[in-house]
Amino acid sequence: MPEDIPTVEHDPYAVLAREHRLIERALDVLGRICEESRRTRALDAADARQVIHFMREFADRTHHLKEERILFPAIESASFFPGCGLISEHKLGRERVKGMAEAVERSSQGDAEGVRAFRRQAWSFIGLLREHIAKEDDCLATVVHRTFSSEAGDRLSREFEDLERRELGEGVFERFAAIVEALEAKYGEAAV
């Protein structure tokens, strides 16, 4: 496991930060897919669908769900939390992923504009999510560390695990890390 991925003991934000690092790697791959589609004027629909699946199931259904159902309400009940527009950014991200999925289908039917639409949606999504992650790593991490004791942090971490297990089963991080690793092997690991 890379050294930049923190351990998750006693720190609920470490769980989210670990997921952020994996999401950033998937964003790198998405950027490489965009570069390849620009170069070839075609889109590898299967790989694009893999990234879309990752973003829907891991970034949104696993990661954002933990924030929206568990972390944000816990912060709000323990202290003042302005939210910083985080939930609206989650919603905008969902719209961009939906736009990418629609563009993949168009491009799969031979629509050249679908390839360009995919790239536009993807680059917009990449920028949005990178800024969103930076905001969370900066602001949200500080709020979490100031708000919760070790015991409360342990409880939140357990709630994250329980939610993940209920929604997607065991081994979620490992399953989605394998998807990213396979795409990195094909497209390279260089950051976009």
Coordinates of N, CA and C in Angstrom, one line a residue:
M1 N 0.9 -1.2 0.0 CA 0.0 0.0 0.0 C 0.9 1.2 0.0
P2 N 0.6 2.3 -0.8 CA 1.4 3.5 -0.9 C 1.5 4.2 0.5
E3 N 2.6 4.8 0.8 CA 2.8 5.5 2.0 C 1.9 6.7 2.3
D4 N 1.4 7.3 1.2 CA 0.6 8.5 1.3 C -0.9 8.2 1.8
I5 N -1.2 6.9 1.9 CA -2.5 6.5 2.4 C -2.5 6.3 3.9
P6 N -3.1 7.1 4.7 CA -3.1 7.0 6.1 C -3.8 5.7 6.6
T7 N -3.4 5.3 7.8 CA -4.1 4.2 8.5 C -5.4 4.8 9.0
V8 N -6.3 3.9 9.4 CA -7.7 4.4 9.8 C -8.0 4.2 11.2
E9 N -7.1 3.8 12.1 CA -7.4 3.6 13.5 C -7.7 4.9 14.2
H10 N -8.8 5.0 14.9 CA -9.2 6.1 15.7 C -9.5 7.4 15.0
D11 N -9.4 7.5 13.7 CA -9.5 8.7 13.0 C -10.5 8.5 11.8
P12 N -11.7 8.9 12.0 CA -12.7 8.8 10.9 C -12.3 9.5 9.6
Y13 N -11.6 10.6 9.8 CA -11.2 11.3 8.6 C -10.1 10.5 7.8
A14 N -9.3 9.7 8.5 CA -8.3 8.9 7.8 C -9.0 7.9 6.9
V15 N -10.1 7.4 7.2 CA -10.9 6.6 6.3 C -11.2 7.3 5.0
L16 N -11.7 8.5 5.2 CA -12.1 9.3 4.0 C -10.9 9.7 3.2
A17 N -9.8 10.1 3.9 CA -8.6 10.5 3.2 C -8.0 9.3 2.4
R18 N -8.0 8.2 3.0 CA -7.6 7.0 2.2 C -8.4 6.8 1.0
E19 N -9.7 7.0 1.1 CA -10.6 6.9 -0.1 C -10.3 8.0 -1.1
H20 N -10.0 9.2 -0.6 CA -9.6 10.3 -1.5 C -8.4 10.0 -2.3
R21 N -7.4 9.3 -1.7 CA -6.2 9.0 -2.5 C -6.6 8.1 -3.7
L22 N -7.5 7.1 -3.4 CA -7.9 6.2 -4.4 C -8.7 6.9 -5.5
I23 N -9.6 7.8 -5.1 CA -10.4 8.5 -6.0 C -9.5 9.4 -6.9
E24 N -8.5 10.0 -6.3 CA -7.5 10.8 -7.1 C -6.8 10.0 -8.2
R25 N -6.5 8.8 -7.8 CA -5.8 7.9 -8.8 C -6.8 7.6 -9.9
A26 N -8.1 7.4 -9.6 CA -9.1 7.1 -10.6 C -9.3 8.4 -11.5
L27 N -9.2 9.5 -10.9 CA -9.3 10.8 -11.7 C -8.1 10.9 -12.7
D28 N -6.9 10.5 -12.2 CA -5.7 10.5 -13.1 C -6.0 9.6 -14.3
V29 N -6.5 8.4 -14.1 CA -6.9 7.4 -15.1 C -7.9 8.1 -16.1
L30 N -8.9 8.7 -15.5 CA -10.0 9.3 -16.3 C -9.3 10.4 -17.2
G31 N -8.4 11.2 -16.7 CA -7.7 12.1 -17.5 C -6.9 11.5 -18.7
R32 N -6.3 10.3 -18.4 CA -5.5 9.6 -19.4 C -6.5 9.1 -20.5
I33 N -7.7 8.6 -20.1 CA -8.7 8.2 -21.0 C -9.1 9.3 -21.9
C34 N -9.3 10.5 -21.3 CA -9.6 11.7 -22.1 C -8.5 12.0 -23.1
E35 N -7.2 12.0 -22.7 CA -6.1 12.3 -23.6 C -6.1 11.3 -24.7
E36 N -6.2 10.0 -24.4 CA -6.2 9.0 -25.4 C -7.4 9.2 -26.4
S37 N -8.5 9.5 -25.9 CA -9.7 9.7 -26.8 C -9.5 10.9 -27.7
R38 N -8.8 11.9 -27.2 CA -8.5 13.1 -28.1 C -7.5 12.7 -29.1
R39 N -6.5 11.9 -28.7 CA -5.4 11.5 -29.7 C -6.0 10.6 -30.8
T40 N -6.9 9.7 -30.4 CA -7.4 8.7 -31.3 C -8.7 9.1 -31.9
R41 N -9.4 10.1 -31.4 CA -10.7 10.5 -31.8 C -11.8 9.4 -31.6
A42 N -11.5 8.5 -30.6 CA -12.4 7.4 -30.3 C -12.3 7.3 -28.8
L43 N -13.3 6.6 -28.2 CA -13.4 6.4 -26.8 C -13.5 4.9 -26.5
D44 N -12.6 4.4 -25.6 CA -12.7 3.1 -25.2 C -13.9 3.0 -24.2
A45 N -15.0 2.6 -24.7 CA -16.3 2.6 -23.9 C -16.2 1.7 -22.7
A46 N -15.5 0.6 -22.8 CA -15.4 -0.3 -21.7 C -14.7 0.3 -20.5
D47 N -13.5 1.0 -20.8 CA -12.7 1.6 -19.8 C -13.5 2.8 -19.2
A48 N -14.1 3.6 -20.1 CA -14.9 4.7 -19.6 C -16.0 4.2 -18.7
R49 N -16.7 3.2 -19.0 CA -17.7 2.6 -18.2 C -17.1 2.1 -16.8
Q50 N -15.9 1.6 -16.8 CA -15.3 1.1 -15.6 C -15.1 2.3 -14.6
V51 N -14.6 3.4 -15.2 CA -14.4 4.6 -14.4 C -15.7 5.2 -13.9
I52 N -16.7 5.2 -14.7 CA -18.0 5.6 -14.3 C -18.6 4.8 -13.2
H53 N -18.4 3.5 -13.4 CA -18.8 2.5 -12.3 C -18.1 2.8 -11.0
F54 N -16.8 3.0 -11.1 CA -16.0 3.4 -9.9 C -16.5 4.6 -9.2
M55 N -16.8 5.7 -10.0 CA -17.3 6.9 -9.5 C -18.6 6.8 -8.9
R56 N -19.5 6.1 -9.5 CA -20.9 5.9 -8.9 C -20.9 5.0 -7.7
E57 N -20.2 3.9 -7.7 CA -20.2 3.0 -6.6 C -19.3 3.2 -5.5
F58 N -18.1 3.7 -5.8 CA -17.1 3.9 -4.8 C -17.1 5.4 -4.3
A59 N -16.8 6.3 -5.3 CA -16.8 7.7 -4.9 C -18.1 8.2 -4.3
D60 N -19.2 7.8 -4.9 CA -20.5 8.4 -4.5 C -21.2 7.5 -3.5
R61 N -21.4 6.2 -3.9 CA -22.2 5.3 -3.0 C -21.5 4.9 -1.8
T62 N -20.2 4.8 -1.8 CA -19.4 4.4 -0.6 C -18.9 5.7 0.1
H63 N -18.2 6.5 -0.6 CA -17.5 7.6 0.1 C -18.5 8.7 0.5
H64 N -19.2 9.3 -0.5 CA -20.1 10.4 -0.2 C -21.2 10.0 0.7
L65 N -21.6 8.7 0.6 CA -22.7 8.3 1.5 C -22.2 8.3 3.0
K66 N -21.0 8.0 3.2 CA -20.4 8.1 4.6 C -20.5 9.5 5.1
E67 N -20.1 10.4 4.2 CA -20.2 11.8 4.6 C -21.6 12.3 4.9
E68 N -22.5 12.0 3.9 CA -23.8 12.6 4.0 C -24.7 12.0 5.0
R69 N -24.6 10.7 5.2 CA -25.4 10.0 6.2 C -24.8 10.0 7.6
I70 N -23.5 10.0 7.7 CA -22.9 9.8 9.0 C -22.1 11.0 9.5
L71 N -21.1 11.4 8.7 CA -20.2 12.5 9.2 C -20.8 13.8 9.3
F72 N -21.4 14.3 8.2 CA -22.0 15.7 8.3 C -23.1 15.8 9.4
P73 N -24.0 14.8 9.5 CA -25.0 15.0 10.6 C -24.3 14.9 12.0
A74 N -23.2 14.1 12.2 CA -22.5 14.0 13.4 C -21.8 15.4 13.8
I75 N -21.2 16.0 12.8 CA -20.6 17.3 13.0 C -21.7 18.3 13.3
E76 N -22.8 18.3 12.6 CA -23.8 19.3 12.9 C -24.4 19.2 14.3
S77 N -24.5 17.9 14.8 CA -25.1 17.8 16.1 C -24.0 18.1 17.2
A78 N -22.7 18.0 16.9 CA -21.7 18.3 17.9 C -21.2 19.7 17.9
S79 N -21.3 20.4 16.7 CA -20.8 21.8 16.6 C -21.4 22.4 15.4
F80 N -21.0 23.7 15.2 CA -21.5 24.4 14.0 C -20.7 23.9 12.8
F81 N -21.4 23.6 11.7 CA -20.8 23.1 10.5 C -21.5 23.7 9.3
P82 N -20.8 24.7 8.7 CA -21.5 25.4 7.6 C -21.7 24.5 6.3
G83 N -21.0 23.4 6.2 CA -21.1 22.5 5.1 C -20.2 22.9 3.9
C84 N -19.9 24.2 3.7 CA -19.0 24.6 2.7 C -19.4 24.2 1.3
G85 N -20.7 24.0 1.1 CA -21.2 23.6 -0.2 C -20.8 22.2 -0.6
L86 N -20.4 21.4 0.3 CA -19.9 20.0 0.0 C -21.0 19.1 -0.6
I87 N -22.2 19.2 -0.1 CA -23.3 18.4 -0.6 C -23.7 18.8 -2.0
S88 N -23.8 20.1 -2.2 CA -24.1 20.6 -3.5 C -23.0 20.2 -4.6
E89 N -21.8 20.1 -4.1 CA -20.7 19.6 -5.0 C -20.9 18.1 -5.3
H90 N -21.3 17.4 -4.3 CA -21.6 15.9 -4.5 C -22.7 15.8 -5.6
K91 N -23.8 16.6 -5.5 CA -24.8 16.6 -6.5 C -24.3 17.0 -7.9
L92 N -23.5 18.0 -8.0 CA -23.0 18.4 -9.2 C -22.1 17.3 -9.8
G93 N -21.3 16.7 -9.0 CA -20.5 15.5 -9.4 C -21.4 14.4 -10.0
R94 N -22.5 14.1 -9.4 CA -23.4 13.1 -9.9 C -23.9 13.5 -11.3
E95 N -24.2 14.8 -11.5 CA -24.6 15.2 -12.8 C -23.6 15.1 -13.8
R96 N -22.3 15.3 -13.5 CA -21.2 15.2 -14.4 C -21.0 13.7 -14.8
V97 N -21.1 12.8 -13.8 CA -21.0 11.4 -14.0 C -22.1 10.9 -14.9
K98 N -23.3 11.4 -14.7 CA -24.5 11.0 -15.6 C -24.2 11.5 -17.0
G99 N -23.7 12.7 -17.1 CA -23.3 13.3 -18.4 C -22.3 12.4 -19.1
M100 N -21.3 12.0 -18.4 CA -20.3 11.1 -19.0 C -20.9 9.8 -19.4
A101 N -21.8 9.2 -18.6 CA -22.4 7.9 -19.0 C -23.3 8.1 -20.3
E102 N -24.0 9.2 -20.4 CA -24.8 9.5 -21.6 C -23.9 9.7 -22.8
A103 N -22.8 10.3 -22.6 CA -21.9 10.6 -23.7 C -21.2 9.3 -24.2
V104 N -20.9 8.4 -23.2 CA -20.4 7.0 -23.6 C -21.4 6.3 -24.5
E105 N -22.6 6.3 -24.1 CA -23.7 5.6 -24.9 C -23.8 6.3 -26.3
R106 N -23.7 7.6 -26.4 CA -23.8 8.2 -27.7 C -22.6 7.8 -28.5
S107 N -21.4 7.9 -27.9 CA -20.2 7.5 -28.7 C -20.2 6.1 -29.1
S108 N -20.8 5.2 -28.3 CA -20.9 3.8 -28.6 C -21.8 3.5 -29.8
Q109 N -22.7 4.5 -30.1 CA -23.6 4.4 -31.3 C -23.0 5.1 -32.5
G110 N -21.7 5.5 -32.4 CA -21.0 6.1 -33.5 C -21.1 7.6 -33.6
D111 N -21.6 8.2 -32.6 CA -21.8 9.7 -32.5 C -20.5 10.3 -32.1
A112 N -19.8 11.0 -33.0 CA -18.5 11.6 -32.7 C -18.6 12.7 -31.7
E113 N -19.7 13.4 -31.7 CA -19.9 14.4 -30.6 C -20.0 13.8 -29.2
G114 N -20.4 12.5 -29.2 CA -20.4 11.8 -27.9 C -19.1 11.7 -27.3
V115 N -18.0 11.5 -28.1 CA -16.7 11.4 -27.6 C -16.3 12.8 -27.0
R116 N -16.5 13.8 -27.8 CA -16.2 15.2 -27.3 C -17.0 15.6 -26.0
A117 N -18.3 15.2 -26.0 CA -19.1 15.4 -24.8 C -18.6 14.7 -23.6
F118 N -18.1 13.5 -23.8 CA -17.5 12.7 -22.7 C -16.3 13.5 -22.2
R119 N -15.4 13.9 -23.0 CA -14.2 14.7 -22.6 C -14.6 15.9 -21.8
R120 N -15.6 16.7 -22.3 CA -16.0 17.9 -21.6 C -16.5 17.6 -20.2
Q121 N -17.4 16.6 -20.2 CA -18.0 16.2 -18.8 C -16.9 15.7 -17.9
A122 N -16.0 14.9 -18.5 CA -14.9 14.3 -17.7 C -14.0 15.3 -17.1
W123 N -13.5 16.3 -18.0 CA -12.6 17.3 -17.5 C -13.3 18.2 -16.5
S124 N -14.5 18.5 -16.7 CA -15.3 19.3 -15.7 C -15.4 18.5 -14.4
F125 N -15.6 17.2 -14.4 CA -15.7 16.4 -13.2 C -14.4 16.3 -12.5
I126 N -13.3 16.1 -13.3 CA -12.0 16.0 -12.7 C -11.7 17.3 -11.9
G127 N -11.9 18.4 -12.5 CA -11.6 19.7 -11.9 C -12.5 19.9 -10.6
L128 N -13.7 19.6 -10.7 CA -14.7 19.7 -9.6 C -14.2 18.8 -8.5
L129 N -13.9 17.5 -8.7 CA -13.6 16.6 -7.7 C -12.3 16.9 -7.1
R130 N -11.3 17.3 -7.9 CA -10.0 17.6 -7.3 C -10.1 18.8 -6.3
E131 N -10.9 19.8 -6.7 CA -11.1 21.0 -5.8 C -11.9 20.6 -4.6
H132 N -12.9 19.7 -4.8 CA -13.7 19.2 -3.7 C -12.9 18.4 -2.7
I133 N -12.0 17.6 -3.1 CA -11.2 16.8 -2.3 C -10.2 17.7 -1.5
A134 N -9.6 18.6 -2.2 CA -8.7 19.6 -1.5 C -9.4 20.3 -0.4
K135 N -10.6 20.8 -0.7 CA -11.4 21.5 0.3 C -11.7 20.6 1.5
E136 N -12.1 19.3 1.3 CA -12.3 18.4 2.4 C -11.0 18.1 3.1
D137 N -9.9 17.8 2.4 CA -8.7 17.5 3.1 C -8.2 18.7 4.0
D138 N -8.5 19.9 3.5 CA -8.1 21.1 4.3 C -9.1 21.4 5.4
C139 N -10.3 21.7 5.0 CA -11.3 22.2 6.0 C -12.0 21.1 6.8
L140 N -12.5 20.1 6.1 CA -13.3 19.1 6.8 C -12.4 18.3 7.8
A141 N -11.2 18.0 7.4 CA -10.3 17.3 8.3 C -10.0 18.0 9.6
T142 N -9.9 19.3 9.5 CA -9.7 20.2 10.7 C -10.9 20.1 11.6
V143 N -12.1 20.2 11.0 CA -13.3 20.2 11.7 C -13.4 18.9 12.5
V144 N -13.2 17.8 11.7 CA -13.3 16.4 12.3 C -12.3 16.3 13.5
H145 N -11.1 16.7 13.3 CA -10.1 16.5 14.3 C -10.4 17.4 15.6
R146 N -11.0 18.5 15.4 CA -11.3 19.4 16.5 C -12.6 19.0 17.2
T147 N -13.5 18.3 16.5 CA -14.8 18.1 17.0 C -14.9 16.8 17.8
F148 N -14.2 15.7 17.4 CA -14.4 14.4 17.9 C -13.3 13.9 18.7
S149 N -13.6 13.3 19.9 CA -12.6 12.6 20.7 C -12.2 11.3 20.1
S150 N -11.2 10.6 20.6 CA -10.8 9.3 20.1 C -12.0 8.3 20.1
E151 N -12.7 8.4 21.2 CA -13.8 7.4 21.3 C -14.9 7.7 20.3
A152 N -15.2 9.0 20.1 CA -16.2 9.4 19.1 C -15.7 9.1 17.7
G153 N -14.4 9.3 17.5 CA -13.8 8.9 16.2 C -13.9 7.4 15.9
D154 N -13.6 6.6 16.9 CA -13.8 5.2 16.8 C -15.2 4.8 16.4
R155 N -16.1 5.4 17.1 CA -17.6 5.1 16.8 C -17.9 5.5 15.4
L156 N -17.5 6.7 14.9 CA -17.7 7.1 13.5 C -17.1 6.1 12.5
S157 N -15.9 5.7 12.8 CA -15.2 4.8 11.9 C -15.9 3.4 11.8
R158 N -16.4 3.0 13.0 CA -17.2 1.7 13.0 C -18.5 1.9 12.2
E159 N -19.1 3.1 12.3 CA -20.4 3.4 11.6 C -20.1 3.4 10.1
F160 N -18.9 4.0 9.7 CA -18.5 3.9 8.3 C -18.4 2.5 7.8
E161 N -17.7 1.6 8.5 CA -17.6 0.2 8.2 C -18.9 -0.5 8.0
D162 N -19.8 -0.2 9.0 CA -21.1 -0.9 9.0 C -21.9 -0.4 7.7
L163 N -21.9 0.9 7.5 CA -22.6 1.4 6.3 C -22.1 0.8 5.0
E164 N -20.8 0.7 4.9 CA -20.1 0.2 3.7 C -20.5 -1.3 3.5
R165 N -20.4 -2.0 4.6 CA -20.8 -3.5 4.5 C -22.2 -3.7 4.1
R166 N -23.1 -2.9 4.7 CA -24.6 -3.0 4.4 C -24.8 -2.6 2.9
E167 N -24.2 -1.6 2.4 CA -24.5 -1.1 1.1 C -23.8 -1.9 0.0
L168 N -22.5 -2.3 0.2 CA -21.8 -2.9 -0.9 C -21.1 -4.2 -0.5
G169 N -21.1 -4.6 0.8 CA -20.5 -5.9 1.2 C -19.1 -5.7 1.7
E170 N -18.4 -6.8 1.9 CA -17.1 -6.8 2.4 C -16.0 -6.5 1.3
G171 N -14.9 -6.0 1.7 CA -13.8 -5.8 0.8 C -14.0 -4.7 -0.3
V172 N -14.8 -3.7 0.0 CA -15.1 -2.7 -1.0 C -13.9 -2.0 -1.5
F173 N -13.0 -1.5 -0.5 CA -11.9 -0.7 -0.9 C -11.0 -1.6 -1.8
E174 N -10.8 -2.8 -1.4 CA -9.9 -3.7 -2.2 C -10.4 -3.9 -3.6
R175 N -11.7 -4.2 -3.7 CA -12.3 -4.4 -5.0 C -12.2 -3.2 -5.9
F176 N -12.4 -2.0 -5.4 CA -12.3 -0.8 -6.3 C -10.8 -0.4 -6.5
A177 N -10.0 -0.7 -5.6 CA -8.5 -0.5 -5.8 C -8.0 -1.4 -6.9
A178 N -8.5 -2.6 -7.0 CA -8.2 -3.5 -8.1 C -8.6 -3.0 -9.5
I179 N -9.8 -2.3 -9.5 CA -10.2 -1.7 -10.8 C -9.3 -0.6 -11.2
V180 N -8.9 0.3 -10.2 CA -8.0 1.4 -10.5 C -6.7 0.9 -10.9
E181 N -6.2 -0.1 -10.2 CA -4.8 -0.7 -10.6 C -4.8 -1.3 -12.0
A182 N -5.9 -2.0 -12.4 CA -5.9 -2.5 -13.7 C -5.9 -1.4 -14.8
L183 N -6.7 -0.4 -14.5 CA -6.7 0.8 -15.5 C -5.4 1.5 -15.5
E184 N -4.7 1.6 -14.3 CA -3.4 2.3 -14.3 C -2.4 1.4 -15.1
A185 N -2.5 0.1 -15.0 CA -1.6 -0.7 -15.8 C -1.8 -0.5 -17.3
K186 N -3.0 -0.2 -17.7 CA -3.2 0.1 -19.1 C -2.8 1.5 -19.5
Y187 N -3.2 2.5 -18.7 CA -3.1 3.9 -19.0 C -1.9 4.6 -18.4
G188 N -1.2 3.9 -17.5 CA -0.1 4.5 -16.8 C -0.5 5.2 -15.5
E189 N 0.4 5.4 -14.6 CA 0.1 6.0 -13.3 C 0.4 7.5 -13.2
A190 N 0.9 8.1 -14.3 CA 1.3 9.5 -14.3 C 0.1 10.4 -14.0
A191 N 0.3 11.4 -13.1 CA -0.8 12.3 -12.8 C -1.1 13.2 -14.0
V192 N -2.4 13.6 -14.1 CA -2.8 14.5 -15.1 C -2.6 15.9 -14.7

